[in-house]
XYZ file of N, CA, C and O in Angstrom:
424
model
N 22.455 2.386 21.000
C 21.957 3.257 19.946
C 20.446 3.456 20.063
O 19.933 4.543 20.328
N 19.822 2.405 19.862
C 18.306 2.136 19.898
C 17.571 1.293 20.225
O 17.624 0.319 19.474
N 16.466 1.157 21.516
C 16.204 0.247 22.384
C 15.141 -0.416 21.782
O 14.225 0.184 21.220
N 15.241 -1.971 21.898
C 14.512 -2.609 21.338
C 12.799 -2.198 21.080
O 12.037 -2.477 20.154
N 12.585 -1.317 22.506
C 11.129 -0.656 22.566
C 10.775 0.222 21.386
O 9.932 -0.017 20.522
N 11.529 1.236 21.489
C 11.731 1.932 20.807
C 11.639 1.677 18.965
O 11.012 2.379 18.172
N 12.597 0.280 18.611
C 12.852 -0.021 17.170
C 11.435 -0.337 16.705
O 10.933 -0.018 15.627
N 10.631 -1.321 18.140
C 9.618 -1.825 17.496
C 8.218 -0.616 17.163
O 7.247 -0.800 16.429
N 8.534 0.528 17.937
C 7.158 1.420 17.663
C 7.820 2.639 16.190
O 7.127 3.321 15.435
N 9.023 2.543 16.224
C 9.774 3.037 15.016
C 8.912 2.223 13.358
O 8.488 2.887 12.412
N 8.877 0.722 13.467
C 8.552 -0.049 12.606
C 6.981 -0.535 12.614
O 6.419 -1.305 11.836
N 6.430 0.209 13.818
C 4.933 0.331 13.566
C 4.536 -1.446 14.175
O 3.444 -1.968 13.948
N 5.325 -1.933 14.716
C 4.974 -3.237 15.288
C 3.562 -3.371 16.749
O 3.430 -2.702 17.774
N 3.033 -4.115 16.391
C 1.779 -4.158 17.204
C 2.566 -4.209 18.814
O 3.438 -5.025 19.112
N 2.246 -3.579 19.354
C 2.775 -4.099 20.867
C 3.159 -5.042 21.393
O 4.174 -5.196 22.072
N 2.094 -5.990 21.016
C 1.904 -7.285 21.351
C 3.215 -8.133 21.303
O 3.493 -9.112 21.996
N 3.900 -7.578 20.398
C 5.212 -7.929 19.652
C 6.444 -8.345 20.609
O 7.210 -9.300 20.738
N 6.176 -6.944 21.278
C 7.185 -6.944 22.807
C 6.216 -7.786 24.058
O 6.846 -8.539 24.801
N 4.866 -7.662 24.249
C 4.357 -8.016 25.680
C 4.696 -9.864 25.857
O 4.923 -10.536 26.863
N 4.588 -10.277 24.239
C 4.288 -11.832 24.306
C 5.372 -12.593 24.038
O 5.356 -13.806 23.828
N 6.605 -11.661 24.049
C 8.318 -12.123 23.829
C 8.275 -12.566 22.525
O 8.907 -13.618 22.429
N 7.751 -12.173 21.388
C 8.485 -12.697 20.009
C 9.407 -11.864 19.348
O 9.844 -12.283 18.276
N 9.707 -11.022 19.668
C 10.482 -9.988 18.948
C 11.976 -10.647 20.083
O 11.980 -10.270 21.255
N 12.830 -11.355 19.708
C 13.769 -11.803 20.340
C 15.064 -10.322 20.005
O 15.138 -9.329 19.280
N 15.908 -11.034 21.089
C 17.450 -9.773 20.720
C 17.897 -10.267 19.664
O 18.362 -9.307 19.048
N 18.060 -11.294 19.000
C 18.804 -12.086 18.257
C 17.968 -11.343 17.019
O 18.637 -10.773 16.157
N 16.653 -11.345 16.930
C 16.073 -10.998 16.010
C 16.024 -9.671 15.853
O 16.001 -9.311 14.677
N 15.992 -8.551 16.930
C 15.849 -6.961 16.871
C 17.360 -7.294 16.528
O 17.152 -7.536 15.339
N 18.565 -7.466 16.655
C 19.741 -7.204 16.205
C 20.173 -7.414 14.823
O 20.871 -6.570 14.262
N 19.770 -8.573 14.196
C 19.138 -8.662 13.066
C 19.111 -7.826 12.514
O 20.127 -7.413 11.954
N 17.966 -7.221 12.429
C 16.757 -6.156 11.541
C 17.661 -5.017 12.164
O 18.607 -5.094 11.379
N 17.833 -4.513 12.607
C 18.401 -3.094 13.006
C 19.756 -3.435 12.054
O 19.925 -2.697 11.084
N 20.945 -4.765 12.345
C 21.409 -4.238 11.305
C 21.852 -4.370 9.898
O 22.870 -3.965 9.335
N 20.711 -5.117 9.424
C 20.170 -4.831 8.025
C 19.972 -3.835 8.042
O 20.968 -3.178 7.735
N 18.529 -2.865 8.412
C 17.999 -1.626 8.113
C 19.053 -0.475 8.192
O 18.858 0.599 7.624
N 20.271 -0.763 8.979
C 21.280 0.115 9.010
C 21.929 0.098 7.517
O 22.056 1.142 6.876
N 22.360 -1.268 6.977
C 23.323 -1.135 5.768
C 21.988 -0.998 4.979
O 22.363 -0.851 3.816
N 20.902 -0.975 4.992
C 20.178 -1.307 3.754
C 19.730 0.897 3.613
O 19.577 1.545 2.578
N 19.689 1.193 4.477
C 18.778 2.747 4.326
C 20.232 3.787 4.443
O 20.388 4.760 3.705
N 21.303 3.336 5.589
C 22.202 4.222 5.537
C 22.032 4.483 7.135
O 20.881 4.255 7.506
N 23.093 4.993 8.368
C 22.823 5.394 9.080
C 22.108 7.013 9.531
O 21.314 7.399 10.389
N 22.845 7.609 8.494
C 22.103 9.076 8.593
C 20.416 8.477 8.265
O 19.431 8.287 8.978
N 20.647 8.351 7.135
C 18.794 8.473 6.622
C 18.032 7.614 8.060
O 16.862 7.790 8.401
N 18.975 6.716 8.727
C 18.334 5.782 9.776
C 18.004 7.130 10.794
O 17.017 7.305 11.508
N 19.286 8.079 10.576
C 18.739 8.775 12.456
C 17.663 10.033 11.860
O 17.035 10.407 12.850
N 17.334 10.608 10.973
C 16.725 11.084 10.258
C 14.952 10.862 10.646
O 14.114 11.613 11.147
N 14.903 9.270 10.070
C 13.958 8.927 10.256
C 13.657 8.842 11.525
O 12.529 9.260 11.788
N 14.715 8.162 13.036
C 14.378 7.985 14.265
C 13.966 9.393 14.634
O 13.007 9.490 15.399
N 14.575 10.546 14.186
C 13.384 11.792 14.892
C 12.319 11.753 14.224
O 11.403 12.331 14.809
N 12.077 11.375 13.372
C 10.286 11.834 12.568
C 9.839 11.058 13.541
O 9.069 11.709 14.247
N 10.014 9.548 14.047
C 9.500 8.655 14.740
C 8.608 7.893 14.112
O 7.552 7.423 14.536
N 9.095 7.810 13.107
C 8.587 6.507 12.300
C 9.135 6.525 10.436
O 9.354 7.382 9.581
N 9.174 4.369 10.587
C 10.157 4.346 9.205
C 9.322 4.345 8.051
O 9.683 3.817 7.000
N 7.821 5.118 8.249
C 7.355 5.546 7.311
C 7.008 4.241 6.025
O 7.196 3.084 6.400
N 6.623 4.414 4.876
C 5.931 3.232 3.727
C 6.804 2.388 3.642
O 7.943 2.824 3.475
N 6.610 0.837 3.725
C 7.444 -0.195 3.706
C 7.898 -0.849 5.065
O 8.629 -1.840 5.077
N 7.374 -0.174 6.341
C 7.779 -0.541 7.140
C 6.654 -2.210 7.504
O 6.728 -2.896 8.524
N 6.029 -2.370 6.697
C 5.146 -3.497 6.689
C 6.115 -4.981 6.270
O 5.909 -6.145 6.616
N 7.004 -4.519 5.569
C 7.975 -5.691 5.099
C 8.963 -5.753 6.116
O 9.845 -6.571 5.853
N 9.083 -5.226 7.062
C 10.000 -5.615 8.770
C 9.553 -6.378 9.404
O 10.111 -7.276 10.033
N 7.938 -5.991 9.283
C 7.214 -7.016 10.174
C 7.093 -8.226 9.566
O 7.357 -9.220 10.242
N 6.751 -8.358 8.434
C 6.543 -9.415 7.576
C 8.391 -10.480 7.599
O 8.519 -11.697 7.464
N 9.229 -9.694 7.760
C 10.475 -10.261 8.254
C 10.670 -10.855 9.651
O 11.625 -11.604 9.858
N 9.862 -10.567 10.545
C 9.892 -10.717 12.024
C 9.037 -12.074 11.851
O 9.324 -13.188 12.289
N 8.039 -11.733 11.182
C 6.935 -13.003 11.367
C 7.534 -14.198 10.818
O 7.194 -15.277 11.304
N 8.338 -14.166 9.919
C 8.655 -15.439 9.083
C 9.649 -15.806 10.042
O 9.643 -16.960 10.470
N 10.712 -14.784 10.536
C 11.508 -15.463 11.332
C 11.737 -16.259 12.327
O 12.631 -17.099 12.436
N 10.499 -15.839 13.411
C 9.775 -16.339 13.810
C 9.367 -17.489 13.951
O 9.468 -18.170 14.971
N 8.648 -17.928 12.463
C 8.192 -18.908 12.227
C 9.059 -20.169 12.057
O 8.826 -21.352 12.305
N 10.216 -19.485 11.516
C 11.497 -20.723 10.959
C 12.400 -20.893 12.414
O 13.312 -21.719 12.439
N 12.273 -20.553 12.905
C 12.953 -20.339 14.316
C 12.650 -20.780 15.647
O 13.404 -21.082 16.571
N 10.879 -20.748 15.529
C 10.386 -21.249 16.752
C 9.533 -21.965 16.436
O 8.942 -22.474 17.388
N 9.034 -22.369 14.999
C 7.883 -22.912 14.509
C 6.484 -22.885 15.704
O 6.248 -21.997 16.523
N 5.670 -24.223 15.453
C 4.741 -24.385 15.598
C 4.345 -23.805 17.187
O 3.237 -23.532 17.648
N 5.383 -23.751 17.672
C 5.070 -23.363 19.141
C 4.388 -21.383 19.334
O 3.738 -20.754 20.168
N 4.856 -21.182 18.396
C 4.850 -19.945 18.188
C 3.674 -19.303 17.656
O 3.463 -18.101 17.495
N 3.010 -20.206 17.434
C 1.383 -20.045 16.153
C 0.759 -19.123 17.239
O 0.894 -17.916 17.037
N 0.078 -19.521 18.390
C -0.650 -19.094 18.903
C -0.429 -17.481 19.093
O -1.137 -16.675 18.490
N 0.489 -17.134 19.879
C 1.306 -16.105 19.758
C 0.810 -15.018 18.607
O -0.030 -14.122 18.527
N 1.651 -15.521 17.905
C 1.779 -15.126 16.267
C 0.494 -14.596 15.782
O 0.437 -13.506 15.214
N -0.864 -15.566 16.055
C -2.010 -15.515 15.480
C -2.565 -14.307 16.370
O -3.632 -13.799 16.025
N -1.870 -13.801 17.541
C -2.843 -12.783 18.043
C -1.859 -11.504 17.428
O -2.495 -10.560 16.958
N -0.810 -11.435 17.405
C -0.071 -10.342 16.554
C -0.647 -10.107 15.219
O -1.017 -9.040 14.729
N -0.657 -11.178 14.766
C -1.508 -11.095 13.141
C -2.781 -10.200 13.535
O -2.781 -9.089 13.005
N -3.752 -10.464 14.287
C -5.326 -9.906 14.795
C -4.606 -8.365 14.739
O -4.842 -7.664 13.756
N -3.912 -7.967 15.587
C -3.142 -6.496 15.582
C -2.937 -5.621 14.750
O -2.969 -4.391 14.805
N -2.598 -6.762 13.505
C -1.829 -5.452 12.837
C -2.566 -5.200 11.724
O -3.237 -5.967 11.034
N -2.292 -3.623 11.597
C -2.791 -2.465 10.842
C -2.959 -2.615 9.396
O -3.745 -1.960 8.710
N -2.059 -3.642 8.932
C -2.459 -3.900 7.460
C -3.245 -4.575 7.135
O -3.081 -5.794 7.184
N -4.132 -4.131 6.786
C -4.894 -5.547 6.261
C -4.595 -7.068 5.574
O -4.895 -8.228 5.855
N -3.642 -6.217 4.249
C -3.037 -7.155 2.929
C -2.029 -8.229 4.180
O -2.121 -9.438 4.394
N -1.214 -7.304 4.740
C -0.518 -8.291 5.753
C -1.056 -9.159 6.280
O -0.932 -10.313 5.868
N -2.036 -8.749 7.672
C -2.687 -9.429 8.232
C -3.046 -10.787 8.096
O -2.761 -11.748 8.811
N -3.770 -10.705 6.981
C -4.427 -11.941 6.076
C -3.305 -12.577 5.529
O -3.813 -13.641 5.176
N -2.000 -12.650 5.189
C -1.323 -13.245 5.035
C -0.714 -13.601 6.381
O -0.617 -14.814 6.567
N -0.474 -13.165 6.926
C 0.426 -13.983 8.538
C -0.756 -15.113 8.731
O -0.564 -16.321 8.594
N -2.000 -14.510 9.072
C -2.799 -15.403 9.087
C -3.431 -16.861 8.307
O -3.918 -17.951 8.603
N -3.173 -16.309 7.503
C -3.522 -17.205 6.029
C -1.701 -18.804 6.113
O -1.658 -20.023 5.945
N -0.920 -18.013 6.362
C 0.426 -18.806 6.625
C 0.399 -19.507 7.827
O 1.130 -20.464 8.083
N -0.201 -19.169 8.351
C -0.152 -19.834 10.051
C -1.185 -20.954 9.640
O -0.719 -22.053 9.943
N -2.127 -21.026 9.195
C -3.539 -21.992 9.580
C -2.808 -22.706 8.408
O -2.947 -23.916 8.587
N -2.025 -22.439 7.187
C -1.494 -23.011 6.433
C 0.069 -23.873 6.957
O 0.787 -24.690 6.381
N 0.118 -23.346 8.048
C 1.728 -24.113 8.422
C 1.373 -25.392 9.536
O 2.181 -26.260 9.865
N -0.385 -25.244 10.141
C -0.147 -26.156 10.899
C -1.100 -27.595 10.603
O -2.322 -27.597 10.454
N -0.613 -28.244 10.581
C -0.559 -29.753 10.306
C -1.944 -30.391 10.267
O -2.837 -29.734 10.801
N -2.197 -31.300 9.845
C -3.293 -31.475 9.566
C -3.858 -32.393 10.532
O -5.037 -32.737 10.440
Protein backbone atom coordinates (compact mmCIF):
# COMPACT_ATOMS: atom_id res chain seq x y z
CA UNK A 1 0.00 0.00 0.00
CA UNK A 2 2.52 2.47 1.47
CA UNK A 3 6.26 2.35 1.83
CA UNK A 4 7.67 2.87 4.97
CA UNK A 5 9.67 5.98 3.21
CA UNK A 6 7.00 7.33 2.09
CA UNK A 7 4.59 6.99 5.61
CA UNK A 8 7.42 8.67 7.34
CA UNK A 9 7.60 12.02 5.03
CA UNK A 10 3.56 11.67 4.90
CA UNK A 11 3.83 12.24 8.95
CA UNK A 12 6.42 14.95 8.63
CA UNK A 13 9.10 12.66 10.45
CA UNK A 14 12.66 14.08 10.54
CA UNK A 15 14.66 11.86 8.20
CA UNK A 16 16.82 10.97 10.58
CA UNK A 17 13.99 8.68 11.59
CA UNK A 18 14.69 6.29 8.66
CA UNK A 19 18.79 6.97 8.26
CA UNK A 20 19.43 5.88 12.11
CA UNK A 21 16.91 2.68 12.02
CA UNK A 22 14.35 3.80 14.69
CA UNK A 23 11.33 3.80 12.85
CA UNK A 24 11.19 -0.20 12.99
CA UNK A 25 8.52 -2.42 10.60
CA UNK A 26 6.96 -3.57 13.68
CA UNK A 27 6.48 0.00 14.54
CA UNK A 28 5.54 1.62 10.85
CA UNK A 29 2.95 -1.36 10.85
CA UNK A 30 1.67 -0.29 13.95
CA UNK A 31 0.91 3.34 13.20
CA UNK A 32 -0.26 2.79 9.66
CA UNK A 33 -2.71 0.52 11.11
CA UNK A 34 -4.08 2.55 13.70
CA UNK A 35 -4.10 5.68 11.42
CA UNK A 36 -6.06 3.45 9.02
CA UNK A 37 -9.01 2.53 11.60
CA UNK A 38 -8.57 5.78 13.40
CA UNK A 39 -9.04 8.47 10.04
CA UNK A 40 -10.75 5.89 7.64
CA UNK A 41 -9.08 4.51 4.54
CA UNK A 42 -10.54 6.91 2.00
CA UNK A 43 -9.79 10.09 4.14
CA UNK A 44 -6.18 8.03 4.50
CA UNK A 45 -5.75 7.97 0.48
CA UNK A 46 -7.11 11.48 0.24
CA UNK A 47 -4.64 12.76 2.37
CA UNK A 48 -1.65 10.43 0.71
CA UNK A 49 -2.21 12.67 -2.54
CA UNK A 50 -2.11 16.10 -0.75
CA UNK A 51 1.20 14.48 0.63
CA UNK A 52 0.88 15.22 3.91
CA UNK A 53 -1.32 14.22 7.21
CA UNK A 54 -1.55 17.75 7.78
CA UNK A 55 -2.32 19.28 11.94
CA UNK A 56 -1.78 16.56 14.45
CA UNK A 57 0.60 14.79 12.66
CA UNK A 58 3.01 15.78 15.68
CA UNK A 59 1.18 13.16 17.93
CA UNK A 60 2.59 10.11 15.41
CA UNK A 61 5.76 11.19 16.12
CA UNK A 62 5.29 11.69 19.66
CA UNK A 63 3.87 7.88 19.34
CA UNK A 64 7.07 6.67 17.58
CA UNK A 65 9.24 8.30 20.23
CA UNK A 66 7.65 6.74 23.25
CA UNK A 67 7.62 3.54 21.52
CA UNK A 68 10.73 3.58 21.03
CA UNK A 69 11.57 4.34 24.24
CA UNK A 70 9.54 1.37 25.93
CA UNK A 71 10.93 -0.95 23.44
CA UNK A 72 14.49 -0.24 23.12
CA UNK A 73 15.02 1.93 26.13
CA UNK A 74 18.20 3.38 27.14
CA UNK A 75 20.10 2.18 24.20
CA UNK A 76 18.14 4.24 22.07
CA UNK A 77 18.72 7.79 23.87
CA UNK A 78 21.43 8.77 21.80
CA UNK A 79 19.69 8.18 18.63
CA UNK A 80 16.54 9.60 19.82
CA UNK A 81 18.31 12.79 21.17
CA UNK A 82 19.47 13.67 17.61
CA UNK A 83 15.82 13.09 16.13
CA UNK A 84 14.53 15.26 18.94
CA UNK A 85 17.39 18.22 17.60
CA UNK A 86 15.29 17.65 14.10
CA UNK A 87 12.16 18.13 14.68
CA UNK A 88 10.06 21.01 13.62
CA UNK A 89 8.07 21.44 16.69
CA UNK A 90 9.30 23.14 19.07
CA UNK A 91 6.54 22.24 22.02
CA UNK A 92 7.57 18.60 20.89
CA UNK A 93 11.04 18.88 20.67
CA UNK A 94 11.54 20.02 24.20
CA UNK A 95 9.57 17.34 25.38
CA UNK A 96 11.36 14.23 23.65
CA UNK A 97 14.18 15.99 24.94
CA UNK A 98 13.17 16.98 28.28
CA UNK A 99 12.00 12.85 28.61
CA UNK A 100 15.18 11.52 27.51
CA UNK A 101 17.68 13.48 30.01
CA UNK A 102 14.70 12.62 32.36
CA UNK A 103 14.73 8.75 31.58
CA UNK A 104 18.40 8.39 32.04
CA UNK A 105 19.70 7.37 35.31
CA UNK A 106 21.46 9.10 37.53
Amino acid sequence: MVSKNTFLKFLDFPGEWGKLNLYSDELFNAQLKFLLEDIGTDEFNKRMAEGKYGNGSEHWRLGAFIWVIKNEGSKSFDKLKIVAQKEKDLFLMRHMLNEIARSIPD
